[in-house]
């Protein structure tokens, strides 16, 4: 049985960021792009929440933004179709989920197969889902961290691109651990996007090889 192989394109890319909140990961990617460290531009910052602070930050940087309220759509399928249309209209090469608190429909995942990245604040496949820093504390792990992965229809289960580990300290709170993890998120997310547009990511099955 031959294995499907995907190689990321080496090109000047167009990125669409999807966010629902603060947007610090978006800013880390935008800074890297503005500094020429990533061969790409942010073509759209999109949110499901009109009042997301990350959208305001994007506007302040003069980047194109768009918010669409899910309430205006009949269901998730129609909503995600609209988001895909916005991406297609702008010739987007890569979608970066950056604190986007909506699960993408399988149709969305398929439309941009191998072209959606997410950052998750735990070492997947441990602690998928929400409130994962608290989950890590409650479990008693000695290390947690963050994961950049491709997005597939199964939530938090797509092929892993990069991970970074941080220690869990005895007196940690979920917030303190989240802060320590966030510092690493801001390093590995821009790095993963850079590797993508340098044409250096090769997906073979579940594994991502860095060329
Ligand atoms: C980040 O910690 C990110 O890893 C997490 O939300 C935060 C967003 O922060 N994402 C998830 O939990 C996705 N399941 P930001 O808005 O400052 O980038």
PDB file of C-alpha atoms and ligand atoms in Angstrom:
ATOM      1  CA  UNK A   1       0.000   0.000   0.000  1.00  0.00           C
ATOM      2  CA  UNK A   2       1.560   3.308  -1.003  1.00  0.00           C
ATOM      3  CA  UNK A   3       1.565   6.019   1.633  1.00  0.00           C
ATOM      4  CA  UNK A   4       0.229   9.472   0.814  1.00  0.00           C
ATOM      5  CA  UNK A   5       2.991  12.056   0.972  1.00  0.00           C
ATOM      6  CA  UNK A   6       2.459  15.801   1.231  1.00  0.00           C
ATOM      7  CA  UNK A   7       5.252  18.347   0.908  1.00  0.00           C
ATOM      8  CA  UNK A   8       4.642  21.958   1.964  1.00  0.00           C
ATOM      9  CA  UNK A   9       5.159  24.511  -0.826  1.00  0.00           C
ATOM     10  CA  UNK A  10       8.277  26.689  -1.027  1.00  0.00           C
ATOM     11  CA  UNK A  11       6.773  30.058  -1.838  1.00  0.00           C
ATOM     12  CA  UNK A  12       5.821  33.470  -0.562  1.00  0.00           C
ATOM     13  CA  UNK A  13       2.602  32.481   1.157  1.00  0.00           C
ATOM     14  CA  UNK A  14      -0.691  34.058   2.139  1.00  0.00           C
ATOM     15  CA  UNK A  15      -1.808  33.310   5.689  1.00  0.00           C
ATOM     16  CA  UNK A  16      -5.269  33.577   7.212  1.00  0.00           C
ATOM     17  CA  UNK A  17      -5.281  33.613  11.016  1.00  0.00           C
ATOM     18  CA  UNK A  18      -8.394  32.474  12.890  1.00  0.00           C
ATOM     19  CA  UNK A  19      -8.659  33.668  16.490  1.00  0.00           C
ATOM     20  CA  UNK A  20     -11.262  34.142  19.204  1.00  0.00           C
ATOM     21  CA  UNK A  21      -9.374  35.978  21.943  1.00  0.00           C
ATOM     22  CA  UNK A  22      -6.223  37.794  22.908  1.00  0.00           C
ATOM     23  CA  UNK A  23      -4.215  36.932  19.820  1.00  0.00           C
ATOM     24  CA  UNK A  24      -0.708  36.689  21.260  1.00  0.00           C
ATOM     25  CA  UNK A  25       0.148  33.781  18.953  1.00  0.00           C
ATOM     26  CA  UNK A  26      -1.183  35.741  15.993  1.00  0.00           C
ATOM     27  CA  UNK A  27       1.128  38.600  16.998  1.00  0.00           C
ATOM     28  CA  UNK A  28       4.128  36.274  17.259  1.00  0.00           C
ATOM     29  CA  UNK A  29       3.458  35.075  13.694  1.00  0.00           C
ATOM     30  CA  UNK A  30       2.763  38.601  12.430  1.00  0.00           C
ATOM     31  CA  UNK A  31       6.012  39.877  14.006  1.00  0.00           C
ATOM     32  CA  UNK A  32       8.013  37.081  12.380  1.00  0.00           C
ATOM     33  CA  UNK A  33       6.404  37.801   9.003  1.00  0.00           C
ATOM     34  CA  UNK A  34       6.974  41.563   9.339  1.00  0.00           C
ATOM     35  CA  UNK A  35      10.625  40.939  10.223  1.00  0.00           C
ATOM     36  CA  UNK A  36      11.054  38.787   7.117  1.00  0.00           C
ATOM     37  CA  UNK A  37      11.724  35.650   9.179  1.00  0.00           C
ATOM     38  CA  UNK A  38       8.719  33.951   7.575  1.00  0.00           C
ATOM     39  CA  UNK A  39       8.293  34.143   3.812  1.00  0.00           C
ATOM     40  CA  UNK A  40       4.602  35.003   4.027  1.00  0.00           C
ATOM     41  CA  UNK A  41       2.108  37.766   4.638  1.00  0.00           C
ATOM     42  CA  UNK A  42      -0.973  37.865   6.826  1.00  0.00           C
ATOM     43  CA  UNK A  43      -3.731  38.250   4.235  1.00  0.00           C
ATOM     44  CA  UNK A  44      -6.622  38.107   6.721  1.00  0.00           C
ATOM     45  CA  UNK A  45      -7.211  37.940  10.460  1.00  0.00           C
ATOM     46  CA  UNK A  46     -10.596  36.361  11.013  1.00  0.00           C
ATOM     47  CA  UNK A  47     -12.686  35.914  14.140  1.00  0.00           C
ATOM     48  CA  UNK A  48     -15.990  34.434  15.212  1.00  0.00           C
ATOM     49  CA  UNK A  49     -16.066  37.201  17.839  1.00  0.00           C
ATOM     50  CA  UNK A  50     -16.345  40.811  16.775  1.00  0.00           C
ATOM     51  CA  UNK A  51     -14.871  42.051  20.070  1.00  0.00           C
ATOM     52  CA  UNK A  52     -11.841  39.716  20.124  1.00  0.00           C
ATOM     53  CA  UNK A  53      -8.824  41.745  21.341  1.00  0.00           C
ATOM     54  CA  UNK A  54      -6.726  39.968  18.695  1.00  0.00           C
ATOM     55  CA  UNK A  55      -8.831  41.576  15.952  1.00  0.00           C
ATOM     56  CA  UNK A  56      -8.242  45.017  17.416  1.00  0.00           C
ATOM     57  CA  UNK A  57      -4.517  44.295  17.537  1.00  0.00           C
ATOM     58  CA  UNK A  58      -4.626  43.274  13.860  1.00  0.00           C
ATOM     59  CA  UNK A  59      -6.452  46.486  12.917  1.00  0.00           C
ATOM     60  CA  UNK A  60      -3.829  48.492  14.832  1.00  0.00           C
ATOM     61  CA  UNK A  61      -1.191  46.853  12.667  1.00  0.00           C
ATOM     62  CA  UNK A  62      -3.084  47.775   9.526  1.00  0.00           C
ATOM     63  CA  UNK A  63      -3.873  44.149   8.683  1.00  0.00           C
ATOM     64  CA  UNK A  64      -7.140  43.151   6.987  1.00  0.00           C
ATOM     65  CA  UNK A  65      -9.686  41.774   9.450  1.00  0.00           C
ATOM     66  CA  UNK A  66     -13.095  40.162   9.274  1.00  0.00           C
ATOM     67  CA  UNK A  67     -15.532  38.984  11.952  1.00  0.00           C
ATOM     68  CA  UNK A  68     -18.536  36.793  11.221  1.00  0.00           C
ATOM     69  CA  UNK A  69     -20.995  35.943  13.950  1.00  0.00           C
ATOM     70  CA  UNK A  70     -22.093  32.292  13.962  1.00  0.00           C
ATOM     71  CA  UNK A  71     -25.536  33.555  14.971  1.00  0.00           C
ATOM     72  CA  UNK A  72     -26.102  34.794  11.434  1.00  0.00           C
ATOM     73  CA  UNK A  73     -25.838  31.260  10.011  1.00  0.00           C
ATOM     74  CA  UNK A  74     -28.248  28.337  10.085  1.00  0.00           C
ATOM     75  CA  UNK A  75     -25.672  25.879  11.444  1.00  0.00           C
ATOM     76  CA  UNK A  76     -21.969  25.073  11.762  1.00  0.00           C
ATOM     77  CA  UNK A  77     -21.812  23.672   8.247  1.00  0.00           C
ATOM     78  CA  UNK A  78     -23.093  26.902   6.698  1.00  0.00           C
ATOM     79  CA  UNK A  79     -20.801  28.965   8.914  1.00  0.00           C
ATOM     80  CA  UNK A  80     -17.683  27.047   7.965  1.00  0.00           C
ATOM     81  CA  UNK A  81     -18.674  27.160   4.273  1.00  0.00           C
ATOM     82  CA  UNK A  82     -18.669  30.944   4.570  1.00  0.00           C
ATOM     83  CA  UNK A  83     -15.248  30.929   6.247  1.00  0.00           C
ATOM     84  CA  UNK A  84     -13.852  28.688   3.498  1.00  0.00           C
ATOM     85  CA  UNK A  85     -15.295  31.054   0.868  1.00  0.00           C
ATOM     86  CA  UNK A  86     -13.478  33.966   2.527  1.00  0.00           C
ATOM     87  CA  UNK A  87     -10.227  31.987   2.471  1.00  0.00           C
ATOM     88  CA  UNK A  88     -10.653  30.945  -1.172  1.00  0.00           C
ATOM     89  CA  UNK A  89     -11.505  34.499  -2.240  1.00  0.00           C
ATOM     90  CA  UNK A  90      -8.115  35.598  -0.905  1.00  0.00           C
ATOM     91  CA  UNK A  91      -6.027  32.718  -2.296  1.00  0.00           C
ATOM     92  CA  UNK A  92      -4.988  31.645   1.177  1.00  0.00           C
ATOM     93  CA  UNK A  93      -2.148  29.096   1.315  1.00  0.00           C
ATOM     94  CA  UNK A  94      -2.174  28.381   5.041  1.00  0.00           C
ATOM     95  CA  UNK A  95      -4.740  28.811   7.795  1.00  0.00           C
ATOM     96  CA  UNK A  96      -3.330  29.295  11.283  1.00  0.00           C
ATOM     97  CA  UNK A  97      -5.657  28.630  14.202  1.00  0.00           C
ATOM     98  CA  UNK A  98      -4.444  30.824  17.045  1.00  0.00           C
ATOM     99  CA  UNK A  99      -6.746  30.459  20.011  1.00  0.00           C
ATOM    100  CA  UNK A 100      -9.733  29.841  17.700  1.00  0.00           C
ATOM    101  CA  UNK A 101     -12.287  28.320  20.032  1.00  0.00           C
ATOM    102  CA  UNK A 102     -14.476  26.643  17.436  1.00  0.00           C
ATOM    103  CA  UNK A 103     -14.126  23.096  16.151  1.00  0.00           C
ATOM    104  CA  UNK A 104     -13.811  23.057  12.354  1.00  0.00           C
ATOM    105  CA  UNK A 105     -16.277  20.920  10.409  1.00  0.00           C
ATOM    106  CA  UNK A 106     -14.835  17.937   8.505  1.00  0.00           C
ATOM    107  CA  UNK A 107     -15.689  19.754   5.227  1.00  0.00           C
ATOM    108  CA  UNK A 108     -13.529  22.715   6.295  1.00  0.00           C
ATOM    109  CA  UNK A 109     -10.672  20.368   7.263  1.00  0.00           C
ATOM    110  CA  UNK A 110     -10.900  18.597   3.905  1.00  0.00           C
ATOM    111  CA  UNK A 111     -11.078  21.818   1.893  1.00  0.00           C
ATOM    112  CA  UNK A 112      -7.736  22.879   3.400  1.00  0.00           C
ATOM    113  CA  UNK A 113      -6.221  19.463   4.027  1.00  0.00           C
ATOM    114  CA  UNK A 114      -2.545  19.771   5.074  1.00  0.00           C
ATOM    115  CA  UNK A 115      -2.944  23.543   5.011  1.00  0.00           C
ATOM    116  CA  UNK A 116      -4.323  24.244   8.503  1.00  0.00           C
ATOM    117  CA  UNK A 117      -2.081  24.514  11.558  1.00  0.00           C
ATOM    118  CA  UNK A 118      -3.105  24.769  15.199  1.00  0.00           C
ATOM    119  CA  UNK A 119      -1.262  25.507  18.438  1.00  0.00           C
ATOM    120  CA  UNK A 120      -2.336  23.571  21.506  1.00  0.00           C
ATOM    121  CA  UNK A 121      -1.076  24.253  25.049  1.00  0.00           C
ATOM    122  CA  UNK A 122      -0.160  20.671  25.965  1.00  0.00           C
ATOM    123  CA  UNK A 123       2.064  17.887  24.713  1.00  0.00           C
ATOM    124  CA  UNK A 124      -0.411  16.048  22.471  1.00  0.00           C
ATOM    125  CA  UNK A 125      -1.729  13.399  22.436  1.00  0.00           C
ATOM    126  CA  UNK A 126      -1.853  14.065  26.205  1.00  0.00           C
ATOM    127  CA  UNK A 127      -4.537  16.511  27.272  1.00  0.00           C
ATOM    128  CA  UNK A 128      -6.543  17.376  24.170  1.00  0.00           C
ATOM    129  CA  UNK A 129      -9.562  19.658  24.599  1.00  0.00           C
ATOM    130  CA  UNK A 130     -10.003  22.551  26.990  1.00  0.00           C
ATOM    131  CA  UNK A 131      -8.566  23.656  30.358  1.00  0.00           C
ATOM    132  CA  UNK A 132      -5.528  21.555  29.581  1.00  0.00           C
ATOM    133  CA  UNK A 133      -3.095  23.293  31.923  1.00  0.00           C
ATOM    134  CA  UNK A 134      -5.385  22.377  34.842  1.00  0.00           C
ATOM    135  CA  UNK A 135      -5.671  18.837  33.442  1.00  0.00           C
ATOM    136  CA  UNK A 136      -1.856  18.569  33.381  1.00  0.00           C
ATOM    137  CA  UNK A 137      -1.627  19.775  37.006  1.00  0.00           C
ATOM    138  CA  UNK A 138      -4.368  17.415  38.157  1.00  0.00           C
ATOM    139  CA  UNK A 139      -2.709  14.454  36.450  1.00  0.00           C
ATOM    140  CA  UNK A 140       0.598  15.211  38.151  1.00  0.00           C
ATOM    141  CA  UNK A 141       2.799  15.234  35.056  1.00  0.00           C
ATOM    142  CA  UNK A 142       6.339  16.574  35.527  1.00  0.00           C
ATOM    143  CA  UNK A 143       6.432  18.182  32.086  1.00  0.00           C
ATOM    144  CA  UNK A 144       3.848  19.804  29.894  1.00  0.00           C
ATOM    145  CA  UNK A 145       4.286  22.115  26.923  1.00  0.00           C
ATOM    146  CA  UNK A 146       2.801  22.955  23.577  1.00  0.00           C
ATOM    147  CA  UNK A 147       2.234  21.378  20.189  1.00  0.00           C
ATOM    148  CA  UNK A 148       1.907  22.766  16.674  1.00  0.00           C
ATOM    149  CA  UNK A 149      -0.001  20.269  14.576  1.00  0.00           C
ATOM    150  CA  UNK A 150      -1.833  19.990  11.282  1.00  0.00           C
ATOM    151  CA  UNK A 151      -5.584  20.055  11.727  1.00  0.00           C
ATOM    152  CA  UNK A 152      -7.638  17.021  10.830  1.00  0.00           C
ATOM    153  CA  UNK A 153     -11.302  16.255  11.459  1.00  0.00           C
ATOM    154  CA  UNK A 154     -10.512  14.570  14.792  1.00  0.00           C
ATOM    155  CA  UNK A 155      -9.961  17.395  17.266  1.00  0.00           C
ATOM    156  CA  UNK A 156      -6.310  17.889  18.388  1.00  0.00           C
ATOM    157  CA  UNK A 157      -5.228  14.672  16.636  1.00  0.00           C
ATOM    158  CA  UNK A 158      -3.563  15.830  13.401  1.00  0.00           C
ATOM    159  CA  UNK A 159       0.093  15.212  12.515  1.00  0.00           C
ATOM    160  CA  UNK A 160       2.533  16.907  14.896  1.00  0.00           C
ATOM    161  CA  UNK A 161       4.953  19.498  13.483  1.00  0.00           C
ATOM    162  CA  UNK A 162       6.793  20.862  16.543  1.00  0.00           C
ATOM    163  CA  UNK A 163       6.579  20.529  20.315  1.00  0.00           C
ATOM    164  CA  UNK A 164       8.281  22.269  23.227  1.00  0.00           C
ATOM    165  CA  UNK A 165       8.319  21.032  26.817  1.00  0.00           C
ATOM    166  CA  UNK A 166       8.317  23.013  30.061  1.00  0.00           C
ATOM    167  CA  UNK A 167       8.597  21.706  33.631  1.00  0.00           C
ATOM    168  CA  UNK A 168       5.560  21.626  35.901  1.00  0.00           C
ATOM    169  CA  UNK A 169       6.559  23.125  39.256  1.00  0.00           C
ATOM    170  CA  UNK A 170       5.303  22.082  42.676  1.00  0.00           C
ATOM    171  CA  UNK A 171       3.648  25.402  43.417  1.00  0.00           C
ATOM    172  CA  UNK A 172       2.211  25.906  39.908  1.00  0.00           C
ATOM    173  CA  UNK A 173      -1.264  27.223  39.291  1.00  0.00           C
ATOM    174  CA  UNK A 174      -2.946  26.669  35.927  1.00  0.00           C
ATOM    175  CA  UNK A 175      -2.275  30.328  35.087  1.00  0.00           C
ATOM    176  CA  UNK A 176       1.411  30.139  36.001  1.00  0.00           C
ATOM    177  CA  UNK A 177       1.842  26.999  33.910  1.00  0.00           C
ATOM    178  CA  UNK A 178      -0.095  28.572  31.008  1.00  0.00           C
ATOM    179  CA  UNK A 179       2.249  31.572  31.077  1.00  0.00           C
ATOM    180  CA  UNK A 180       5.343  29.345  30.979  1.00  0.00           C
ATOM    181  CA  UNK A 181       3.881  27.358  28.093  1.00  0.00           C
ATOM    182  CA  UNK A 182       2.861  30.510  26.187  1.00  0.00           C
ATOM    183  CA  UNK A 183       6.482  31.676  26.003  1.00  0.00           C
ATOM    184  CA  UNK A 184       7.287  28.466  24.108  1.00  0.00           C
ATOM    185  CA  UNK A 185       4.165  28.761  21.922  1.00  0.00           C
ATOM    186  CA  UNK A 186       5.432  32.106  20.660  1.00  0.00           C
ATOM    187  CA  UNK A 187       8.673  30.410  19.564  1.00  0.00           C
ATOM    188  CA  UNK A 188       7.436  27.216  17.948  1.00  0.00           C
ATOM    189  CA  UNK A 189       4.380  28.560  16.102  1.00  0.00           C
ATOM    190  CA  UNK A 190       6.312  31.081  13.959  1.00  0.00           C
ATOM    191  CA  UNK A 191       9.026  28.445  13.486  1.00  0.00           C
ATOM    192  CA  UNK A 192       6.483  25.901  12.179  1.00  0.00           C
ATOM    193  CA  UNK A 193       5.010  28.472   9.773  1.00  0.00           C
ATOM    194  CA  UNK A 194       8.512  29.303   8.562  1.00  0.00           C
ATOM    195  CA  UNK A 195       9.256  25.633   7.917  1.00  0.00           C
ATOM    196  CA  UNK A 196       5.960  25.315   6.028  1.00  0.00           C
ATOM    197  CA  UNK A 197       6.753  28.127   3.553  1.00  0.00           C
ATOM    198  CA  UNK A 198      10.371  27.110   3.276  1.00  0.00           C
ATOM    199  CA  UNK A 199       8.980  23.928   1.727  1.00  0.00           C
ATOM    200  CA  UNK A 200      10.517  21.864   4.502  1.00  0.00           C
ATOM    201  CA  UNK A 201       7.551  19.977   5.949  1.00  0.00           C
ATOM    202  CA  UNK A 202       6.780  16.545   4.603  1.00  0.00           C
ATOM    203  CA  UNK A 203       3.792  14.627   5.950  1.00  0.00           C
ATOM    204  CA  UNK A 204       3.921  10.842   5.714  1.00  0.00           C
ATOM    205  CA  UNK A 205       0.971   9.269   7.467  1.00  0.00           C
ATOM    206  CA  UNK A 206       0.982  10.547  11.035  1.00  0.00           C
ATOM    207  CA  UNK A 207       4.602  11.716  10.883  1.00  0.00           C
ATOM    208  CA  UNK A 208       5.929  15.074   9.804  1.00  0.00           C
ATOM    209  CA  UNK A 209       9.518  15.107   8.568  1.00  0.00           C
ATOM    210  CA  UNK A 210      11.517  18.327   8.594  1.00  0.00           C
ATOM    211  CA  UNK A 211      13.590  18.371   5.417  1.00  0.00           C
TER     212      UNK A 211
HETATM  213  C1  LIG B   1      -3.041  29.659  23.541  1.00  0.00           C
HETATM  214  O1  LIG B   1      -2.488  29.211  24.755  1.00  0.00           O
HETATM  215  C2  LIG B   1      -3.357  28.480  22.632  1.00  0.00           C
HETATM  216  O2  LIG B   1      -2.412  27.449  22.751  1.00  0.00           O
HETATM  217  C3  LIG B   1      -4.703  28.051  23.153  1.00  0.00           C
HETATM  218  O3  LIG B   1      -5.373  29.249  23.415  1.00  0.00           O
HETATM  219  C4  LIG B   1      -4.426  30.256  23.759  1.00  0.00           C
HETATM  220  C5  LIG B   1      -4.673  31.441  22.870  1.00  0.00           C
HETATM  221  O4  LIG B   1      -3.868  32.513  23.253  1.00  0.00           O
HETATM  222  N1  LIG B   1      -5.385  27.240  22.213  1.00  0.00           N
HETATM  223  C6  LIG B   1      -6.188  26.241  22.557  1.00  0.00           C
HETATM  224  O5  LIG B   1      -6.429  25.932  23.697  1.00  0.00           O
HETATM  225  C7  LIG B   1      -6.790  25.487  21.377  1.00  0.00           C
HETATM  226  N2  LIG B   1      -7.400  24.289  21.820  1.00  0.00           N
HETATM  227  P1  LIG B   1      -3.628  33.722  22.271  1.00  0.00           P
HETATM  228  O6  LIG B   1      -5.022  34.211  21.841  1.00  0.00           O
HETATM  229  O7  LIG B   1      -2.931  34.746  23.097  1.00  0.00           O
HETATM  230  O8  LIG B   1      -2.812  33.247  21.111  1.00  0.00           O
END
